[in-house]
Coordinates of C-alpha atoms in Angstrom, one line a residue:
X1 CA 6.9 -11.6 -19.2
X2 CA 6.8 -8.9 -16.4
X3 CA 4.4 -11.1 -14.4
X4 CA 6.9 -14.5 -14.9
X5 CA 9.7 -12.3 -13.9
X6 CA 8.2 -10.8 -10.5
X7 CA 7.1 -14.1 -9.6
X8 CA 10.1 -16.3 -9.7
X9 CA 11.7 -13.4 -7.6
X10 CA 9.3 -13.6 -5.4
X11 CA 9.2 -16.9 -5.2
X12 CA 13.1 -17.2 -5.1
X13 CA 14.1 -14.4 -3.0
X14 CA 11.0 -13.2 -1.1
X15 CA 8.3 -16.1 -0.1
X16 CA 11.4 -18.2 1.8
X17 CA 11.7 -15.2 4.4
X18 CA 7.4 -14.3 4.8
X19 CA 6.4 -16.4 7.8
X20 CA 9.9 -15.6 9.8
X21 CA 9.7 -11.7 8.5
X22 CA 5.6 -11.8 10.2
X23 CA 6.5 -14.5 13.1
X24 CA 9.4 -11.5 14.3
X25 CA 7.9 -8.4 13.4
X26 CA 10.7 -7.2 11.3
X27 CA 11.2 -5.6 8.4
X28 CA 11.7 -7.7 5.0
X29 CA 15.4 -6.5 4.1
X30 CA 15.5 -9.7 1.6
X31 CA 12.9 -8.5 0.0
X32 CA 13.9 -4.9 -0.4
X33 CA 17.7 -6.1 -1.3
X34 CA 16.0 -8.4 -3.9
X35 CA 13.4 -5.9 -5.4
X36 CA 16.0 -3.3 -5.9
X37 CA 18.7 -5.1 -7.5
X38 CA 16.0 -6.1 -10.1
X39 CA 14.6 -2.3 -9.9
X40 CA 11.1 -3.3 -9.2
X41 CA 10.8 -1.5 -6.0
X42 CA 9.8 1.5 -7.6
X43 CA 8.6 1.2 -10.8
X44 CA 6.5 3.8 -11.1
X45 CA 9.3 6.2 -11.3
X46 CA 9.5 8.1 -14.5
X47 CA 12.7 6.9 -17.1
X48 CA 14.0 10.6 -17.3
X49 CA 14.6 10.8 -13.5
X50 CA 16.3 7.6 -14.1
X51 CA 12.9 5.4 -12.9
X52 CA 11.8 2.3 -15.0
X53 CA 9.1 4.2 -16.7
X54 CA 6.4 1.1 -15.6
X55 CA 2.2 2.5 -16.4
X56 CA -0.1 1.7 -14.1
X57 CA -1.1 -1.3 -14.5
X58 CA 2.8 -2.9 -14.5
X59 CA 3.1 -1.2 -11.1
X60 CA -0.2 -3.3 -10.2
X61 CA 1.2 -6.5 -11.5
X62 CA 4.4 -6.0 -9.4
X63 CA 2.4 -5.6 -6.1
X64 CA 0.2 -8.1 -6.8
X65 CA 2.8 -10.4 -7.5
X66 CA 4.9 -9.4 -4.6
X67 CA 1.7 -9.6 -2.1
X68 CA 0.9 -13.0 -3.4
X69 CA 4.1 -14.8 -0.8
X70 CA 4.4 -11.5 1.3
X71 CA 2.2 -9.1 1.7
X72 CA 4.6 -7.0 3.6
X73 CA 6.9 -6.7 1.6
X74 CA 4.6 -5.7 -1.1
X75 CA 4.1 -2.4 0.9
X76 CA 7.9 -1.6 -0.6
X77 CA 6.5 -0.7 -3.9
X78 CA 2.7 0.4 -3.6
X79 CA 4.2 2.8 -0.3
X80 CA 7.0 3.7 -2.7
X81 CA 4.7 5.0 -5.1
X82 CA 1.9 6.4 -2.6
X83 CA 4.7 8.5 -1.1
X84 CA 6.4 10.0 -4.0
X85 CA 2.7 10.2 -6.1
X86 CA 2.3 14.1 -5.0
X87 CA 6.1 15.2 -5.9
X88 CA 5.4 13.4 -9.5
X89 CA 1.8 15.5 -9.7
X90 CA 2.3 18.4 -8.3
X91 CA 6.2 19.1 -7.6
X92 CA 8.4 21.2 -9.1
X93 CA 11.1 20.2 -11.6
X94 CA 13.7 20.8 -8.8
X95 CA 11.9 18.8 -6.0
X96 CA 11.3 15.9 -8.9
X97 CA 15.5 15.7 -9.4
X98 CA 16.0 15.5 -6.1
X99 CA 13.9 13.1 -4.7
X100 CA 13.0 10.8 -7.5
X101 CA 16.1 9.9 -8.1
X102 CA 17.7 8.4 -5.2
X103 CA 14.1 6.8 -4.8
X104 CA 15.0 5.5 -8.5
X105 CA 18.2 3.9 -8.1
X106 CA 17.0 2.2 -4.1
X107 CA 18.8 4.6 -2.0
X108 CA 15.5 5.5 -0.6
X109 CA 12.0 5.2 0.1
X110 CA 8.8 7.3 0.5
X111 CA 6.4 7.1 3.0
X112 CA 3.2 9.5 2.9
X113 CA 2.3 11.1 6.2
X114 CA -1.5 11.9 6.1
X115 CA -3.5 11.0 8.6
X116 CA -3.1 11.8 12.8
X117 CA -4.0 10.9 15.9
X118 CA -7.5 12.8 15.7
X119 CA -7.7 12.9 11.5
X120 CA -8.7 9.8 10.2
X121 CA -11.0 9.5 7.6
X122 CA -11.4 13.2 8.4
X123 CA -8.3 14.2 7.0
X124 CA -8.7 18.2 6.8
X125 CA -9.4 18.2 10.4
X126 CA -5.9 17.8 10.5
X127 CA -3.7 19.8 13.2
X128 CA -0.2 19.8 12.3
X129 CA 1.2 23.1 11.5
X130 CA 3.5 24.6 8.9
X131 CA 4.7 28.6 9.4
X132 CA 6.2 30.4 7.3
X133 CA 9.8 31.7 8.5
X134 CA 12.0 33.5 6.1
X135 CA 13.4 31.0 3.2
X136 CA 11.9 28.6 5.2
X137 CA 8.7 26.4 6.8
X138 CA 8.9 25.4 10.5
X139 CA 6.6 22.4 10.9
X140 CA 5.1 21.0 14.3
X141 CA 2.7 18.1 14.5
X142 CA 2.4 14.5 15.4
X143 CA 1.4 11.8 12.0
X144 CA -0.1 8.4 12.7
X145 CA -0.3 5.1 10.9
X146 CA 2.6 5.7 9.3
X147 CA 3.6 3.0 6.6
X148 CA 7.7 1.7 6.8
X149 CA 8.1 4.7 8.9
X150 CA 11.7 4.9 10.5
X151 CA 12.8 3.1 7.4
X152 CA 11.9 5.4 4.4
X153 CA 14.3 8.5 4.0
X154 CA 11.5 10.9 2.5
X155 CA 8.4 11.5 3.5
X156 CA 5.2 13.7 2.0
X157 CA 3.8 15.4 4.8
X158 CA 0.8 17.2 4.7
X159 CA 0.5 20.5 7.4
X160 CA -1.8 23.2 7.8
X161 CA -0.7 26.5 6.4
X162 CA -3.7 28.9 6.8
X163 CA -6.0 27.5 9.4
X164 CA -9.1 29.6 8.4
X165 CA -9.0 27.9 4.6
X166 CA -9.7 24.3 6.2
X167 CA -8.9 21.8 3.6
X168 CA -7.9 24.7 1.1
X169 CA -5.3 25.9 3.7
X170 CA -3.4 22.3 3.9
X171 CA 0.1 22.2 2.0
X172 CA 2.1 19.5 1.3
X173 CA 5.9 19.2 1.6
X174 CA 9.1 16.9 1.7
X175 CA 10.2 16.1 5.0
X176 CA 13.8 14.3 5.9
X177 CA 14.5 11.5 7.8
X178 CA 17.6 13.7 8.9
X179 CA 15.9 16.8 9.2
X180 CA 16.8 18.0 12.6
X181 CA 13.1 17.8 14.8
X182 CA 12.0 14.7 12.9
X183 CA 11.5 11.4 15.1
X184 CA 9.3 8.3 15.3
X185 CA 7.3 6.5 17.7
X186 CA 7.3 2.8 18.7
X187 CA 6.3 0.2 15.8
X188 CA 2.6 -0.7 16.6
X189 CA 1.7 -3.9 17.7
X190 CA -0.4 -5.2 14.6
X191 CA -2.9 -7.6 13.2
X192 CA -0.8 -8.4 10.0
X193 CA 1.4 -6.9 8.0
X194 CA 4.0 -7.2 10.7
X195 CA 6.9 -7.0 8.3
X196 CA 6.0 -3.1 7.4
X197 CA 6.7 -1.0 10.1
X198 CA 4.0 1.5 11.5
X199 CA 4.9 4.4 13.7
X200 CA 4.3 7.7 14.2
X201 CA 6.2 10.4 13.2
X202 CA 7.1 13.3 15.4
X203 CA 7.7 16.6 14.0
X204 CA 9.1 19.1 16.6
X205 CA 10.2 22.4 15.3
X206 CA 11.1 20.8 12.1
X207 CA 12.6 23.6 9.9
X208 CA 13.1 23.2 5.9
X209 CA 13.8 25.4 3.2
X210 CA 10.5 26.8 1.4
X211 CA 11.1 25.0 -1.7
X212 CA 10.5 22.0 -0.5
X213 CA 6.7 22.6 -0.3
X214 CA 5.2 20.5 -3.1
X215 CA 2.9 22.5 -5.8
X216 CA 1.4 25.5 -4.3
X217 CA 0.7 26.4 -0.7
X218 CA -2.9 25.4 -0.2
X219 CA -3.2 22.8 -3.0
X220 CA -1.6 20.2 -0.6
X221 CA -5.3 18.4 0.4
X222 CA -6.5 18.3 -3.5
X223 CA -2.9 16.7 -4.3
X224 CA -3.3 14.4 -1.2
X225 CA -6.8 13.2 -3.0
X226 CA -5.6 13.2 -6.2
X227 CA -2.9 10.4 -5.2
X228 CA -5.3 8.2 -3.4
X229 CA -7.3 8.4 -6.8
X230 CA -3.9 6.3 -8.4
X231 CA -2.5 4.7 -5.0
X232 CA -5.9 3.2 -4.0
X233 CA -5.7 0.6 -7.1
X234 CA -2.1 -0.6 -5.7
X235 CA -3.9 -1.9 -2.4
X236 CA -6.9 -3.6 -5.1
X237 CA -3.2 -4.7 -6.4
X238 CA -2.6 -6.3 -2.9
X239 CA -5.8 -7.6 -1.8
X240 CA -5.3 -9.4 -5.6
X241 CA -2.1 -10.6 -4.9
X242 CA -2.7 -12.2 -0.9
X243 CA -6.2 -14.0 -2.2
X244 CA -4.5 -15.5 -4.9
X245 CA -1.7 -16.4 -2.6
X246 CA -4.3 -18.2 0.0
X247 CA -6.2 -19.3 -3.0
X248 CA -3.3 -21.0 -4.9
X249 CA -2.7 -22.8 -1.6
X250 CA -6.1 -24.4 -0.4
X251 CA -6.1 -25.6 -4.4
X252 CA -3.1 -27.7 -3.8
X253 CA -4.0 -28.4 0.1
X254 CA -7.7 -30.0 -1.0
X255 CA -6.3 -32.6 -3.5
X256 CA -3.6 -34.1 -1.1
X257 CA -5.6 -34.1 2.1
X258 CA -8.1 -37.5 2.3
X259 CA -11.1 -37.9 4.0
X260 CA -13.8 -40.4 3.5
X261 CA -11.2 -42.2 1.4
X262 CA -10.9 -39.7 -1.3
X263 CA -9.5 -35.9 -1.5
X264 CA -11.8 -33.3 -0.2
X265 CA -11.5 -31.5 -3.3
X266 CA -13.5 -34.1 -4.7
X267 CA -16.7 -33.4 -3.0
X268 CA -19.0 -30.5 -4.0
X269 CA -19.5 -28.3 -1.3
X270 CA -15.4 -27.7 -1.3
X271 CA -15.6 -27.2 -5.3
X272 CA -18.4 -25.1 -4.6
X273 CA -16.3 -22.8 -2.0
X274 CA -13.5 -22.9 -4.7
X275 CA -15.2 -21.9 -7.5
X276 CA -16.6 -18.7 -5.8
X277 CA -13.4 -17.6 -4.2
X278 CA -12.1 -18.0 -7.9
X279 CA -14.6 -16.4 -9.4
X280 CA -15.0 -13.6 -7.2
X281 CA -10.8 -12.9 -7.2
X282 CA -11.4 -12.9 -11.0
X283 CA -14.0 -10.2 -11.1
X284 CA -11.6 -8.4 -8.9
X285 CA -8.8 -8.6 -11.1
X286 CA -10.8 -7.4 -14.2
X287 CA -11.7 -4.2 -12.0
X288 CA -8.2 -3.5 -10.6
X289 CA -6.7 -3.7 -14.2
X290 CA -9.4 -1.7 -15.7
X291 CA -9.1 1.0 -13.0
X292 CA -5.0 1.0 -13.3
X293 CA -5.4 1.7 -17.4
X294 CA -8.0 4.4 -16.3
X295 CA -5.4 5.9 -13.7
X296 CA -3.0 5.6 -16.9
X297 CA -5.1 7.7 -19.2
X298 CA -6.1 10.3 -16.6
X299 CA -10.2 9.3 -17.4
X300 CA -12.2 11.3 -15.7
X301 CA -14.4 8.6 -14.3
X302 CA -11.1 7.4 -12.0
X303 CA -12.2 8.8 -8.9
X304 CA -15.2 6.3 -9.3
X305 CA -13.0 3.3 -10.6
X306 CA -10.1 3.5 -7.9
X307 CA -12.2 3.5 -4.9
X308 CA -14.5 0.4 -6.5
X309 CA -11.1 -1.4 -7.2
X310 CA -9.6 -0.7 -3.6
X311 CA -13.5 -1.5 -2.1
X312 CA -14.4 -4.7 -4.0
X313 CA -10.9 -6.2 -4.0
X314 CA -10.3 -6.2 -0.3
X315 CA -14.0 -7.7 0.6
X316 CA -12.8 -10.6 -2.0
X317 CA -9.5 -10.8 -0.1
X318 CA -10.7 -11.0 3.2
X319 CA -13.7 -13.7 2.1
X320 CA -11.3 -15.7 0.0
X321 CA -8.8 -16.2 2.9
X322 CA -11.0 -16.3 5.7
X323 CA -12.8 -19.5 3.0
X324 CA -9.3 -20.9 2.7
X325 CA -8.6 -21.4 6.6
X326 CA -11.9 -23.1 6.6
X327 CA -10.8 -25.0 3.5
X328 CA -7.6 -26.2 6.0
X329 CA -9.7 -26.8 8.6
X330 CA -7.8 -27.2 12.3
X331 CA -4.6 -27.0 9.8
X332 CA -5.7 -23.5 8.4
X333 CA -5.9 -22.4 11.9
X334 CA -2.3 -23.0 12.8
X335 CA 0.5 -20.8 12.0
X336 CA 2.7 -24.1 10.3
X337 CA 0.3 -22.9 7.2
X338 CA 0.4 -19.2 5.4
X339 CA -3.0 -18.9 4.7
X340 CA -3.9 -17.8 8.6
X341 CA -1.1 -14.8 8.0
X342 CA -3.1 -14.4 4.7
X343 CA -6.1 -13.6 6.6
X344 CA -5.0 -11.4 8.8
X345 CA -2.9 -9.7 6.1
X346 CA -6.1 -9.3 4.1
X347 CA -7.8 -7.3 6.9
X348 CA -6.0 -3.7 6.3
X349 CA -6.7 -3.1 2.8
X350 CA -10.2 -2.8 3.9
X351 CA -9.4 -0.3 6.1
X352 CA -6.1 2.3 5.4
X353 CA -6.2 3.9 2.3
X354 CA -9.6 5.4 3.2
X355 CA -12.3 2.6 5.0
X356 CA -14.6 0.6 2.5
X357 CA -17.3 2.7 4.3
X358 CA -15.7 5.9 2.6
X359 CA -14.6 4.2 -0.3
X360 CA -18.4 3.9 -0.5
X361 CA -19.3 7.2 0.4
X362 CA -16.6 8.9 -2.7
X363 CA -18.3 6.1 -5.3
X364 CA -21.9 7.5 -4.8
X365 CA -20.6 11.1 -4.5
X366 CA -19.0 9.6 -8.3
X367 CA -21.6 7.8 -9.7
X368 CA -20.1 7.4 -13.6

């Protein structure tokens, strides 16, 4: 029922607007409007902070759903949940009111500010500072890659409190949108995704009052790992949800379109190409779904599961729409057609929310 219901929204409400929303590089406001008047754009949110109270894999089926017509505007519920993820693990009762809340009922998003200009997949050697001042943390430092940036009201950004600790000394806080120091660079110029805003965020002098540090102060690096252990199977979610999209769509393109007198789809090399994209998304559905019951029951093998999820179901998403341009042939290769947005959609989730090459590196460091 929950999968019926996301999809004829996103059918209705959402797919009309994807190629305009990637052709201008704007942000998918139908999309948002629509997803929050249903409340799907945060379903993760617990029911006693006035959230829907969705598990796991609910959340998944929503993103995959969403990412299936736009895979932009799925980045409103997996970035909704990747940025509010440490407040729900590791915040205090106070910060959990506050913020959840408003998140909740749409007033506002969450973005998660991890990574910088030098701290990529090396994420301790992070250099933006937090010192102590009083009631009070001033916070200096430049974020990168930021996802829906400029648009989200809250952000989780993680700063270094005690430089000598390394990732030990990291704490994480709640920053503002309106907190006085806090601005943003120019959207990058990207691949895909061009619906979901990426900028940097500034943060000069950026004062806030001490309990807005999330957990305790050096605990911000293990919380920032722990939520990619949960957040990593809502991009499996969206490399799902885009292959299936581009996979639904050379089905229905290979029975209409003739050649030799007959649809391609009747010969076997184009059944054979169909079959393995099928196959292959199927396999990385049954992954996905296992990992998000896994990230419901806290198993202990989750580490493992979520970064095999996020690893295997992005290589399937990038080979199963790269397959269904060559499916279209010249046609695939225009923009008239979704499934060359697909493609380049499909690229990131190989790479942000740690590279497949680390995704590798944590699954043989976790070897169940």
């Amino acid at each position: 029922m929950l999968r019926e219901t996301i999809r004829s929204l996103a059918e209705a409400k959402i797919a009309p607007h994807a190629a305009a929303v990637d052709e201008e590089g704007r942000f998918p406001r139908e999309a948002l409007d629509a997803l929050v008047a249903s409340d799907l754009h945060a379903v993760h949110v617990p029911e006693e902070y006035g959230g829907a109270g969705a598990d796991a894999l609910a959340t998944v089926i929503v993103i995959e759903e969403v990412a299936r017509v736009c895979a932009s505007s799925s980045l409103i519920p997996a970035v909704n949940k990747l940025g509010s993820l440490p407040v729900i693990l590791s915040g205090s009762e106070d910060l959990k009111k506050k913020y959840l809340g408003p998140l909740a009922k749409g007033d506002a998003m969450f973005s998660y500010a991890l990574s910088e200009p030098d701290a990529g997949s090396d994420a301790a050697g992070m250099k933006t500072k937090a010192v102590r001042d009083g009631d009070f943390w001033v916070l200096n430092g430049v974020k990168r890659w930021i996802t829906n940036a400029g648009e989200s009201e809250y952000y989780t950004v993680m700063a270094v409190t005690d430089p000598a600790k390394r990732s030990k000394g990291i704490s994480a806080f709640v920053v503002e949108k309106s907190d006085e120091g806090v601005s943003f660079g120019a959207p990058e110029k990207k691949l895909g995704i061009k619906g979901s805003p990426t900028r940097e965020v500034y943060l000069d002098n950026v004062r806030i009052p001490a309990d807005r540090m999330i957990g305790e102060e050096g605990t911000g690096f293990a919380t920032a790992m722990k939520t990619l252990d949960h957040t990593r199977i809502t991009i499996a979610a969206q490399a799902l949800g885009i292959a299936q999209g581009a996979l639904d769509y050379a089905k229905g393109y290979v029975q209409e379109r003739k050649q030799f007198g007959k649809p391609i789809g009747d010969f076997q090399g184009i059944q054979f190409m169909l079959a393995d994209m099928a196959m292959k998304l199927e396999a990385a559905r049954q992954l996905t779904y296992s990992a998000a019951a896994k990230s419901e029951r806290l198993d202990g093998d989750l580490t493992f599961f979520g970064a095999a999820a996020k690893c295997f179901a992005s290589d399937v998403a990038m080979e199963v729409t790269t397959d269904a341009v060559q499916l279209l042939g010249g046609y695939g290769y225009t923009r008239d057609y979704p499934v060359e947005r697909m493609m380049r959609d499909a690229k990131i989730t190989q790479i942000y929310e740690g590279t497949n090459q680390v995704q590798r590196i944590v699954m043989a460091r976790n070897l169940p």
